[in-house]
CSV table of C-alpha atoms and ligand atoms in Angstrom, one decimal:
chain,number,residue,atom,x,y,z
A,1,MET,CA,0.0,0.2,0.2
A,2,THR,CA,0.9,3.8,-0.8
A,3,ASP,CA,1.6,6.3,1.4
A,4,HIS,CA,0.3,8.7,-0.7
A,5,PRO,CA,-3.4,10.0,0.4
A,6,THR,CA,-5.7,8.6,-2.3
A,7,PRO,CA,-7.5,11.7,-3.6
A,8,PRO,CA,-11.1,11.6,-2.8
A,9,ASP,CA,-13.4,11.0,-5.6
A,10,THR,CA,-16.2,13.5,-5.3
A,11,THR,CA,-18.3,13.2,-8.6
A,12,THR,CA,-21.0,9.9,-8.4
A,13,PHE,CA,-22.3,10.0,-4.7
A,14,PRO,CA,-25.8,11.6,-4.7
A,15,GLU,CA,-26.2,14.6,-2.3
A,16,HIS,CA,-28.4,12.3,0.1
A,17,PHE,CA,-25.8,9.5,0.4
A,18,LEU,CA,-25.0,8.8,4.0
A,19,TRP,CA,-21.4,8.8,5.2
A,20,GLY,CA,-21.3,7.4,8.6
A,21,ALA,CA,-19.4,5.1,11.1
A,22,ALA,CA,-21.0,2.3,13.5
A,23,THR,CA,-20.2,0.5,16.3
A,24,ALA,CA,-22.3,-2.2,18.8
A,25,SER,CA,-23.4,-2.0,22.4
A,26,TYR,CA,-21.5,-4.5,23.9
A,27,GLN,CA,-18.6,-3.6,21.9
A,28,ILE,CA,-18.1,0.4,23.2
A,29,GLU,CA,-20.7,0.8,26.0
A,30,GLY,CA,-19.3,-0.5,29.2
A,31,ALA,CA,-21.8,0.1,32.5
A,32,VAL,CA,-22.6,-3.5,31.9
A,33,ARG,CA,-24.2,-3.6,35.9
A,34,GLU,CA,-25.8,-0.3,35.6
A,35,ASP,CA,-29.4,1.1,35.2
A,36,GLY,CA,-31.0,-1.9,35.9
A,37,ARG,CA,-29.3,-3.8,32.5
A,38,GLY,CA,-29.8,-7.2,32.7
A,39,PRO,CA,-26.6,-9.7,31.9
A,40,THR,CA,-26.4,-11.1,28.4
A,41,ILE,CA,-24.8,-14.1,26.6
A,42,TRP,CA,-21.3,-12.0,26.1
A,43,ASP,CA,-21.0,-11.3,29.7
A,44,THR,CA,-21.4,-14.9,30.5
A,45,PHE,CA,-19.0,-15.9,27.9
A,46,SER,CA,-16.3,-13.1,28.2
A,47,HIS,CA,-16.0,-14.0,31.8
A,48,THR,CA,-15.7,-17.5,31.0
A,49,PRO,CA,-12.3,-18.2,30.9
A,50,GLY,CA,-10.3,-19.2,27.8
A,51,ARG,CA,-13.3,-17.9,25.6
A,52,VAL,CA,-11.8,-14.2,24.8
A,53,ARG,CA,-8.2,-13.5,24.4
A,54,GLY,CA,-6.4,-12.2,27.7
A,55,GLY,CA,-9.5,-12.5,29.4
A,56,ASP,CA,-11.0,-9.4,28.3
A,57,THR,CA,-14.7,-8.3,28.8
A,58,GLY,CA,-17.0,-5.2,27.8
A,59,ASP,CA,-17.2,-4.3,31.4
A,60,VAL,CA,-15.8,-1.0,30.7
A,61,ALA,CA,-15.1,-1.6,27.1
A,62,ALA,CA,-14.8,2.4,25.5
A,63,ASP,CA,-17.1,3.8,28.4
A,64,HIS,CA,-19.5,5.2,25.5
A,65,TYR,CA,-22.4,4.8,28.2
A,66,HIS,CA,-21.0,7.5,30.3
A,67,ARG,CA,-19.4,9.6,26.9
A,68,VAL,CA,-22.5,10.4,24.6
A,69,GLU,CA,-21.9,14.0,24.7
A,70,GLN,CA,-18.4,13.5,23.8
A,71,ASP,CA,-18.8,10.7,21.2
A,72,VAL,CA,-21.7,12.6,19.6
A,73,ALA,CA,-19.1,15.7,19.4
A,74,LEU,CA,-16.2,13.8,17.7
A,75,MET,CA,-18.9,12.4,15.2
A,76,ARG,CA,-19.9,16.1,14.2
A,77,ASP,CA,-16.1,17.2,14.0
A,78,LEU,CA,-15.5,13.9,11.6
A,79,ASN,CA,-18.4,15.4,9.4
A,80,LEU,CA,-20.7,12.3,10.1
A,81,ASP,CA,-24.2,12.7,8.4
A,82,ALA,CA,-25.5,9.3,10.3
A,83,TYR,CA,-24.3,7.0,13.1
A,84,ARG,CA,-25.1,3.5,13.2
A,85,PHE,CA,-25.2,1.7,16.7
A,86,SER,CA,-26.8,-1.1,18.6
A,87,ILE,CA,-29.5,-1.5,21.5
A,88,ALA,CA,-28.6,-3.7,24.4
A,89,TRP,CA,-31.9,-5.3,24.5
A,90,SER,CA,-30.7,-6.3,28.2
A,91,ARG,CA,-31.0,-2.7,29.0
A,92,VAL,CA,-34.6,-2.3,27.7
A,93,ILE,CA,-35.8,-5.6,28.9
A,94,PRO,CA,-33.7,-7.2,31.3
A,95,ASP,CA,-34.6,-10.3,31.3
A,96,GLY,CA,-35.3,-10.6,27.5
A,97,ASP,CA,-39.2,-10.8,27.8
A,98,GLY,CA,-40.2,-9.7,31.3
A,99,ALA,CA,-40.8,-6.0,32.7
A,100,ILE,CA,-39.7,-3.1,30.8
A,101,GLU,CA,-36.5,-0.5,32.2
A,102,PRO,CA,-37.3,3.0,31.7
A,103,ARG,CA,-33.6,4.0,32.3
A,104,GLY,CA,-32.5,1.9,29.5
A,105,LEU,CA,-34.8,3.8,27.1
A,106,ALA,CA,-34.1,7.0,28.6
A,107,PHE,CA,-30.2,6.2,27.8
A,108,TYR,CA,-30.7,5.5,24.1
A,109,ARG,CA,-33.3,8.3,23.9
A,110,HIS,CA,-30.8,10.9,25.2
A,111,LEU,CA,-28.1,9.5,22.5
A,112,VAL,CA,-30.7,9.7,19.7
A,113,THR,CA,-31.8,13.6,20.9
A,114,THR,CA,-28.0,14.4,21.0
A,115,LEU,CA,-27.6,12.8,17.9
A,116,ARG,CA,-30.3,15.1,16.1
A,117,ALA,CA,-29.0,18.2,17.8
A,118,ALA,CA,-25.7,17.6,16.1
A,119,GLY,CA,-27.2,17.0,12.9
A,120,ILE,CA,-26.8,13.3,12.9
A,121,GLU,CA,-28.8,10.6,11.9
A,122,PRO,CA,-29.3,7.9,14.2
A,123,VAL,CA,-29.4,4.2,12.3
A,124,ILE,CA,-30.4,1.7,14.8
A,125,THR,CA,-29.5,-1.9,14.9
A,126,LEU,CA,-31.8,-3.9,17.5
A,127,TYR,CA,-29.8,-7.0,17.6
A,128,HIS,CA,-26.3,-7.3,17.5
A,129,TRP,CA,-25.5,-10.3,19.4
A,130,ASP,CA,-25.9,-9.5,23.3
A,131,LEU,CA,-28.8,-11.7,23.7
A,132,PRO,CA,-30.1,-11.6,27.5
A,133,GLN,CA,-29.0,-14.4,29.3
A,134,ALA,CA,-32.5,-15.1,31.1
A,135,LEU,CA,-33.4,-15.9,27.2
A,136,GLN,CA,-30.2,-18.1,26.7
A,137,ASP,CA,-31.3,-19.8,29.6
A,138,ARG,CA,-34.4,-21.4,27.8
A,139,GLY,CA,-32.6,-22.2,24.9
A,140,GLY,CA,-31.4,-19.1,23.3
A,141,TRP,CA,-31.7,-18.6,19.5
A,142,ALA,CA,-32.3,-22.8,19.5
A,143,ASN,CA,-35.9,-22.0,20.8
A,144,ARG,CA,-38.6,-20.6,18.8
A,145,ALA,CA,-40.4,-18.7,21.6
A,146,THR,CA,-36.8,-16.1,21.5
A,147,ALA,CA,-38.2,-15.0,18.0
A,148,ASP,CA,-41.6,-13.8,19.9
A,149,ALA,CA,-39.6,-12.1,22.6
A,150,PHE,CA,-37.7,-10.1,20.0
A,151,VAL,CA,-40.6,-9.2,18.2
A,152,ARG,CA,-42.0,-7.8,21.6
A,153,TYR,CA,-38.7,-6.2,22.3
A,154,ALA,CA,-38.3,-4.6,18.9
A,155,ALA,CA,-41.8,-3.0,19.2
A,156,VAL,CA,-41.0,-1.7,22.8
A,157,VAL,CA,-37.9,0.0,21.2
A,158,HIS,CA,-39.6,1.4,18.0
A,159,ASP,CA,-42.6,2.8,20.0
A,160,ALA,CA,-40.3,4.4,22.1
A,161,LEU,CA,-37.8,6.1,20.0
A,162,GLY,CA,-39.8,6.1,16.6
A,163,SER,CA,-40.3,9.6,16.4
A,164,HIS,CA,-36.7,10.4,16.9
A,165,VAL,CA,-35.1,7.5,14.2
A,166,ASP,CA,-36.6,6.8,10.7
A,167,THR,CA,-33.7,4.2,10.0
A,168,TRP,CA,-34.4,0.6,11.6
A,169,MET,CA,-32.1,-2.8,11.0
A,170,THR,CA,-33.7,-5.7,12.7
A,171,LEU,CA,-30.2,-8.0,12.9
A,172,ASN,CA,-26.6,-7.6,12.4
A,173,GLU,CA,-25.0,-10.5,10.7
A,174,PRO,CA,-27.0,-13.3,11.6
A,175,TRP,CA,-24.3,-15.6,10.3
A,176,CYS,CA,-22.4,-15.1,12.7
A,177,ALA,CA,-25.3,-15.3,15.8
A,178,ALA,CA,-26.1,-18.4,14.1
A,179,PHE,CA,-22.9,-20.3,13.0
A,180,LEU,CA,-20.0,-18.8,15.5
A,181,GLY,CA,-22.2,-18.7,18.3
A,182,HIS,CA,-23.6,-22.3,17.5
A,183,ALA,CA,-21.7,-24.4,15.3
A,184,SER,CA,-17.9,-23.2,15.9
A,185,GLY,CA,-18.5,-22.1,19.1
A,186,GLU,CA,-16.3,-18.9,18.7
A,187,HIS,CA,-18.7,-16.6,19.6
A,188,ALA,CA,-21.3,-16.4,22.7
A,189,PRO,CA,-23.2,-18.6,23.4
A,190,GLY,CA,-20.2,-21.0,22.6
A,191,LEU,CA,-22.1,-24.0,21.2
A,192,THR,CA,-20.7,-26.5,18.8
A,193,ASP,CA,-23.9,-27.9,18.0
A,194,PRO,CA,-24.8,-27.7,13.9
A,195,ARG,CA,-28.5,-28.7,14.5
A,196,ALA,CA,-28.6,-25.8,16.9
A,197,SER,CA,-26.8,-23.4,14.5
A,198,LEU,CA,-29.6,-23.9,11.8
A,199,ARG,CA,-32.3,-23.9,14.3
A,200,ALA,CA,-31.1,-20.4,15.7
A,201,ALA,CA,-30.6,-19.3,11.8
A,202,HIS,CA,-33.9,-20.1,11.2
A,203,HIS,CA,-35.5,-18.2,14.5
A,204,LEU,CA,-33.4,-15.6,14.1
A,205,LEU,CA,-35.0,-14.9,10.4
A,206,LEU,CA,-38.3,-15.3,11.7
A,207,ALA,CA,-37.9,-12.8,14.2
A,208,HIS,CA,-36.3,-10.5,11.7
A,209,GLY,CA,-39.5,-10.9,9.3
A,210,ASP,CA,-42.1,-11.0,12.2
A,211,ALA,CA,-40.6,-7.8,14.0
A,212,THR,CA,-40.5,-6.0,10.7
A,213,ALA,CA,-44.1,-6.3,10.3
A,214,ALA,CA,-45.0,-5.5,13.8
A,215,MET,CA,-43.0,-2.2,13.4
A,216,ARG,CA,-44.3,-1.7,10.1
A,217,ARG,CA,-47.8,-1.7,11.4
A,218,ALA,CA,-46.9,1.4,13.8
A,219,ALA,CA,-44.8,3.2,11.5
A,220,GLY,CA,-44.8,6.5,9.7
A,221,PRO,CA,-44.0,6.7,6.2
A,222,GLU,CA,-40.7,7.9,6.8
A,223,HIS,CA,-39.8,4.8,8.8
A,224,ARG,CA,-37.2,2.5,6.7
A,225,PHE,CA,-36.8,-1.0,7.8
A,226,GLY,CA,-33.9,-3.4,6.8
A,227,ILE,CA,-31.5,-6.4,7.9
A,228,VAL,CA,-27.6,-6.2,7.8
A,229,PRO,CA,-26.1,-9.9,6.8
A,230,ASN,CA,-22.5,-10.3,6.5
A,231,LEU,CA,-22.0,-11.2,2.7
A,232,TYR,CA,-18.7,-12.6,0.9
A,233,GLY,CA,-17.6,-13.2,-2.7
A,234,VAL,CA,-16.9,-16.7,-2.8
A,235,GLN,CA,-14.3,-17.6,-5.1
A,236,PRO,CA,-13.2,-21.3,-6.1
A,237,GLY,CA,-9.4,-21.9,-5.7
A,238,SER,CA,-9.4,-23.7,-9.1
A,239,ASP,CA,-11.5,-24.4,-12.2
A,240,ARG,CA,-12.2,-28.0,-10.6
A,241,PRO,CA,-15.4,-28.7,-10.4
A,242,GLU,CA,-15.2,-29.9,-6.7
A,243,ASP,CA,-14.0,-26.6,-6.2
A,244,HIS,CA,-16.7,-25.3,-7.8
A,245,ALA,CA,-19.0,-27.5,-5.6
A,246,ALA,CA,-17.3,-26.1,-2.5
A,247,ALA,CA,-17.5,-22.4,-3.7
A,248,HIS,CA,-21.4,-23.4,-4.2
A,249,LEU,CA,-21.9,-25.0,-0.6
A,250,ILE,CA,-20.2,-21.6,1.1
A,251,ASP,CA,-22.1,-19.4,-1.4
A,252,GLY,CA,-25.0,-21.3,-0.1
A,253,LEU,CA,-25.0,-20.8,3.8
A,254,GLN,CA,-23.1,-17.6,3.8
A,255,ASN,CA,-25.2,-15.2,1.3
A,256,ARG,CA,-28.4,-17.2,-0.5
A,257,MET,CA,-29.6,-18.5,2.9
A,258,TRP,CA,-30.2,-14.9,4.4
A,259,LEU,CA,-30.7,-13.2,0.8
A,260,ASP,CA,-33.1,-15.7,-0.7
A,261,THR,CA,-35.2,-15.8,2.5
A,262,THR,CA,-35.5,-12.3,3.0
A,263,LEU,CA,-36.0,-11.1,-0.4
A,264,LYS,CA,-37.4,-14.1,-2.3
A,265,GLY,CA,-39.3,-16.0,0.6
A,266,GLN,CA,-37.7,-19.4,0.3
A,267,TYR,CA,-34.6,-21.0,1.5
A,268,PRO,CA,-32.2,-22.6,-1.6
A,269,THR,CA,-32.5,-26.3,-2.1
A,270,ASP,CA,-29.1,-27.0,-1.3
A,271,VAL,CA,-29.5,-24.8,2.0
A,272,ARG,CA,-32.4,-27.0,3.0
A,273,ALA,CA,-30.3,-30.1,2.2
A,274,ILE,CA,-28.2,-29.0,5.1
A,275,PHE,CA,-31.1,-28.5,7.2
A,276,ALA,CA,-32.0,-32.0,6.3
A,277,ARG,CA,-28.7,-33.5,7.1
A,278,PHE,CA,-28.4,-31.8,10.5
A,279,SER,CA,-32.0,-33.1,11.7
A,280,ALA,CA,-33.1,-29.3,11.4
A,281,LEU,CA,-35.9,-29.3,9.0
A,282,ASP,CA,-38.6,-29.2,11.4
A,283,ALA,CA,-37.7,-25.8,12.7
A,284,ILE,CA,-39.1,-24.6,9.3
A,285,GLU,CA,-42.6,-24.6,9.9
A,286,ASP,CA,-45.3,-23.9,7.2
A,287,GLY,CA,-45.8,-20.4,6.6
A,288,ASP,CA,-42.4,-19.1,8.0
A,289,GLU,CA,-40.9,-18.4,5.0
A,290,ALA,CA,-43.5,-15.7,3.8
A,291,ARG,CA,-43.4,-14.2,7.1
A,292,ILE,CA,-39.7,-13.9,6.6
A,293,ALA,CA,-39.7,-12.2,3.5
A,294,GLN,CA,-41.4,-8.7,4.6
A,295,PRO,CA,-41.0,-6.1,1.9
A,296,LEU,CA,-37.8,-4.3,2.8
A,297,ASP,CA,-37.0,-0.7,2.3
A,298,LEU,CA,-33.3,-0.8,2.6
A,299,LEU,CA,-30.9,-4.0,2.2
A,300,GLY,CA,-27.8,-3.3,4.9
A,301,ILE,CA,-24.9,-5.5,4.3
A,302,ASN,CA,-21.4,-6.0,5.8
A,303,TYR,CA,-18.6,-6.5,3.7
A,304,TYR,CA,-14.8,-7.3,4.8
A,305,GLN,CA,-13.5,-9.6,2.4
A,306,GLN,CA,-14.2,-12.8,0.1
A,307,HIS,CA,-13.7,-16.4,0.7
A,308,HIS,CA,-11.5,-18.2,-1.7
A,309,VAL,CA,-12.3,-22.4,-1.0
A,310,ALA,CA,-11.4,-25.8,-2.2
A,311,ALA,CA,-12.8,-29.1,-2.1
A,312,GLY,CA,-11.6,-30.4,1.5
A,313,ASP,CA,-10.3,-33.4,2.9
A,314,GLY,CA,-12.9,-33.4,5.1
A,315,GLN,CA,-10.6,-32.7,8.2
A,316,GLY,CA,-11.6,-29.3,8.2
A,317,LEU,CA,-13.0,-29.6,11.7
A,318,GLY,CA,-13.5,-25.9,13.3
A,319,SER,CA,-15.3,-24.7,10.1
A,320,PRO,CA,-18.1,-22.2,11.3
A,321,PHE,CA,-20.2,-23.6,8.7
A,322,PRO,CA,-22.4,-26.8,9.5
A,323,GLY,CA,-21.3,-29.0,6.6
A,324,GLY,CA,-18.3,-26.9,6.0
A,325,ASP,CA,-15.8,-29.7,7.0
A,326,GLU,CA,-16.0,-30.9,3.1
A,327,VAL,CA,-14.5,-27.2,2.5
A,328,ALA,CA,-10.8,-25.9,3.0
A,329,PHE,CA,-10.5,-22.3,3.0
A,330,LEU,CA,-7.5,-20.5,1.4
A,331,PRO,CA,-5.8,-17.4,2.1
A,332,SER,CA,-6.2,-14.9,-0.2
A,333,ALA,CA,-3.5,-13.7,-2.7
A,334,GLN,CA,-4.1,-10.1,-2.0
A,335,PRO,CA,-2.3,-8.0,0.8
A,336,ARG,CA,-4.1,-9.0,4.3
A,337,THR,CA,-5.1,-7.4,7.2
A,338,ALA,CA,-3.9,-7.9,10.9
A,339,MET,CA,-6.9,-10.3,10.7
A,340,GLY,CA,-5.4,-12.3,8.1
A,341,TRP,CA,-8.2,-10.9,5.9
A,342,GLY,CA,-7.4,-10.3,2.1
A,343,VAL,CA,-7.8,-6.8,1.1
A,344,GLU,CA,-10.5,-7.3,-1.7
A,345,PRO,CA,-12.2,-4.3,-2.7
A,346,ASP,CA,-13.4,-5.1,-6.3
A,347,GLY,CA,-15.3,-8.1,-4.4
A,348,LEU,CA,-17.5,-5.2,-2.8
A,349,ARG,CA,-18.2,-3.6,-6.4
A,350,ASP,CA,-19.0,-7.1,-7.4
A,351,LEU,CA,-21.2,-8.1,-4.5
A,352,LEU,CA,-23.2,-4.9,-5.1
A,353,VAL,CA,-23.6,-5.9,-8.7
A,354,ARG,CA,-24.8,-9.2,-7.8
A,355,LEU,CA,-27.4,-8.0,-5.4
A,356,HIS,CA,-28.9,-5.5,-7.9
A,357,GLU,CA,-28.6,-7.7,-10.8
A,358,GLU,CA,-29.5,-11.3,-9.1
A,359,TYR,CA,-31.8,-10.2,-6.6
A,360,GLY,CA,-33.4,-6.8,-7.9
A,361,SER,CA,-32.1,-5.5,-4.4
A,362,PRO,CA,-33.9,-3.0,-2.5
A,363,PRO,CA,-31.8,0.0,-2.0
A,364,ILE,CA,-28.7,-1.2,-0.2
A,365,MET,CA,-26.5,0.6,2.7
A,366,VAL,CA,-23.2,-0.7,3.2
A,367,CYS,CA,-23.4,-0.8,7.2
A,368,GLU,CA,-19.8,-2.0,7.9
A,369,ASN,CA,-16.7,-2.0,5.8
A,370,GLY,CA,-13.1,-1.3,7.6
A,371,ALA,CA,-9.8,-2.6,8.6
A,372,CYS,CA,-7.7,-3.8,11.7
A,373,PHE,CA,-3.9,-3.2,11.6
A,374,ASP,CA,-1.7,-2.8,14.1
A,375,ASP,CA,-1.4,0.6,15.0
A,376,VAL,CA,1.6,2.6,16.7
A,377,VAL,CA,0.9,5.8,18.6
A,378,ASP,CA,4.1,8.0,17.8
A,379,ASP,CA,5.8,10.1,20.3
A,380,HIS,CA,3.3,12.9,20.0
A,381,GLY,CA,0.2,11.0,20.6
A,382,ARG,CA,-0.4,10.5,17.0
A,383,ILE,CA,-1.4,7.8,15.0
A,384,HIS,CA,-0.8,7.6,11.6
A,385,ASP,CA,-2.5,4.5,9.7
A,386,PRO,CA,-2.2,4.7,5.7
A,387,ASP,CA,-3.1,0.8,5.5
A,388,ARG,CA,-6.5,1.7,6.9
A,389,ARG,CA,-6.9,4.8,5.3
A,390,ASP,CA,-6.5,3.2,1.9
A,391,PHE,CA,-8.7,0.4,2.6
A,392,ILE,CA,-11.4,2.4,3.7
A,393,ALA,CA,-10.4,4.7,0.0
A,394,ALA,CA,-10.4,2.0,-2.0
A,395,HIS,CA,-13.7,0.4,-0.6
A,396,VAL,CA,-15.3,3.7,-0.7
A,397,ASP,CA,-14.0,3.8,-4.6
A,398,ALA,CA,-15.5,0.3,-5.2
A,399,VAL,CA,-18.9,1.8,-4.1
A,400,GLU,CA,-18.4,4.6,-6.3
A,401,ARG,CA,-17.9,2.0,-9.4
A,402,ALA,CA,-21.4,0.3,-8.1
A,403,ILE,CA,-23.2,3.3,-8.4
A,404,GLU,CA,-21.8,3.7,-11.5
A,405,ALA,CA,-22.9,0.5,-13.0
A,406,GLY,CA,-26.3,1.6,-11.6
A,407,VAL,CA,-26.9,-0.3,-8.6
A,408,ASP,CA,-28.8,2.3,-6.1
A,409,VAL,CA,-26.6,2.4,-2.9
A,410,ARG,CA,-27.9,5.4,0.0
A,411,GLY,CA,-24.5,5.1,2.4
A,412,TYR,CA,-21.4,3.7,3.4
A,413,PHE,CA,-20.4,2.9,7.2
A,414,VAL,CA,-16.8,2.8,8.3
A,415,TRP,CA,-16.7,-0.1,10.9
A,416,SER,CA,-15.4,1.1,13.5
A,417,LEU,CA,-16.2,4.7,15.0
A,418,LEU,CA,-14.0,3.8,18.1
A,419,ASP,CA,-11.6,1.1,18.8
A,420,ASN,CA,-13.2,-1.6,20.7
A,421,PHE,CA,-14.0,-5.2,22.4
A,422,GLU,CA,-13.4,-7.5,19.4
A,423,TRP,CA,-15.3,-10.4,20.4
A,424,ALA,CA,-13.2,-13.1,21.0
A,425,HIS,CA,-9.9,-11.1,20.1
A,426,GLY,CA,-10.7,-8.7,23.0
A,427,TYR,CA,-8.9,-5.1,22.5
A,428,GLU,CA,-5.9,-6.3,20.9
A,429,ARG,CA,-7.4,-6.3,17.3
A,430,ARG,CA,-8.3,-2.2,16.7
A,431,PHE,CA,-10.8,-1.3,13.8
A,432,GLY,CA,-11.4,2.5,15.0
A,433,ILE,CA,-10.8,5.7,12.8
A,434,VAL,CA,-10.5,6.9,16.2
A,435,HIS,CA,-8.0,5.8,18.9
A,436,VAL,CA,-9.4,4.8,22.1
A,437,ASP,CA,-6.4,4.7,24.8
A,438,TYR,CA,-8.3,2.3,27.5
A,439,GLU,CA,-6.3,3.2,30.6
A,440,THR,CA,-7.4,6.8,30.1
A,441,GLN,CA,-10.7,6.5,27.6
A,442,ARG,CA,-8.8,9.3,25.5
A,443,ARG,CA,-10.1,9.5,22.0
A,444,THR,CA,-7.7,10.5,19.2
A,445,VAL,CA,-8.7,11.1,15.9
A,446,LYS,CA,-6.1,8.6,13.7
A,447,SER,CA,-4.8,9.8,10.4
A,448,SER,CA,-7.7,7.4,8.6
A,449,GLY,CA,-9.9,9.2,10.5
A,450,ALA,CA,-9.0,12.8,9.1
A,451,TRP,CA,-8.9,11.5,5.8
A,452,TYR,CA,-12.7,10.5,6.1
A,453,ARG,CA,-13.7,13.6,7.7
A,454,ASP,CA,-12.0,15.5,4.6
A,455,HIS,CA,-13.4,13.2,1.8
A,456,ILE,CA,-16.9,13.7,3.5
A,457,ALA,CA,-16.6,17.5,3.2
A,458,ALA,CA,-15.0,17.0,-0.4
A,459,THR,CA,-17.7,14.7,-1.3
A,460,LYS,CA,-20.5,17.2,0.0
A,461,ALA,CA,-19.2,20.1,-1.8
A,462,ALA,CA,-19.2,18.8,-5.1
A,463,ALA,CA,-22.7,17.1,-4.7
A,464,ALA,CA,-24.0,20.8,-3.6
A,465,GLY,CA,-22.0,22.2,-6.5
A,466,ALA,CA,-23.7,19.8,-9.0
A,467,THR,CA,-26.9,20.7,-8.0
A,468,VAL,CA,-26.3,24.3,-8.1
A,469,SER,CA,-25.0,24.1,-11.4
A,470,VAL,CA,-28.2,22.0,-12.4
A,471,VAL,CA,-30.1,25.0,-11.0
A,472,ASP,CA,-28.1,27.4,-12.8
A,473,ALA,CA,-28.7,25.6,-16.3
B,1,FCB,C1,-18.5,-8.0,12.2
B,1,FCB,C2,-19.0,-7.5,13.3
B,1,FCB,C3,-18.6,-6.3,13.9
B,1,FCB,C4,-17.5,-6.1,14.0
B,1,FCB,C5,-16.7,-6.3,12.9
B,1,FCB,C6,-15.2,-6.4,12.8
B,1,FCB,O1,-18.6,-9.2,11.7
B,1,FCB,O2,-20.4,-6.7,12.9
B,1,FCB,O3,-19.2,-6.1,15.3
B,1,FCB,O4,-16.4,-7.1,14.8
B,1,FCB,O5,-16.9,-7.5,12.0
């Protein structure tokens, strides 16, 4: 990667394109025992020895719970149009489906009104993996009743915040919640049970559909509803038919399973076959697929990398995919981030075009994209992170190329606003465009953040200029 700032290209983005940054409740809030918040599966998991690197937990995280004003001011300084964050279910309903905790709702009401006062649009994610522990104790997502509890929770939050918030995303990356949580066990609740992972996947999808329908019944015309799967290009390692079959299998579980259900109202046949293989088909009841496929105003997508796969030898234990032991995952031939993820911006462009052409997708928001690199704080306290800046610039460019190819993309959110608790990797992995010193909680804008701030300003100036010249003409 070069050390020369990529000049912002400013011509294509529509005037109302949302430039934002994203976070999630458990990763930044801390304050896990305050104001009536109930324990979640991530509290339990992170406090279980051996689950998270270095024994890190989200107990304090970036202490955002106590720093709303400061963090919103930071967003304003970064020229953000929008901020995507998630609600902690257990702050609002501590045991998941019982009494409502007004102090939890008050916290989020304060956050959204502070954002609005700063001219920043709040984008809510209702579920970013922190399931109330009390629901897990009754089977969690593998239990169909959890979907009903989610519908009630969504309606409670929508009712409380709907007058301040237009954009509502039900689930973040249900693939991770289902398969990392229940098949590989890398995430909470840490199960290694393929059948449970497929049941969880289905109940997450059902929760999405039913909650969307419930919120829509009470919504104003300005409200927009969507879901945020994590999608990947899946490339076969060679032209061998076995490698193509492996790519098709992984594409089914990673992409089509979430897209065909939510956008077309049916599971792909090959994904159904995986349900059958692990005795999970009985989770899919008559009528469920129609309930999942609610009309959507937005499709959110998270994109980080592509998968490269080959036919495996059946030894690939630990693959997060149920049935994925038949597949070998190959390293990307491109430069890689500190996560080992290949830097493949063309994959984002191709994915956006695929969603447009193959699915006739609703308008798309890129809800997460970003990179982990090992940051160095210099003697002056500055963080110069050209690799992250180049990563973001290249992916913004990929979005622009997709728009030029006719894809309706409405926004781009960097992951992440702040360094934060990176799940099983703890605090060691940093994705922020703003550095967090976890000893002092001091925030410092990295050079990638400064680039993003300037890029947003330049893009807006160009869009406004274009509008003026159209009016002049
Ligand atoms: C995504 C998650 C987000 C963060 C990034 C790096 O899978 O949605 O919380 O961990 O990866």
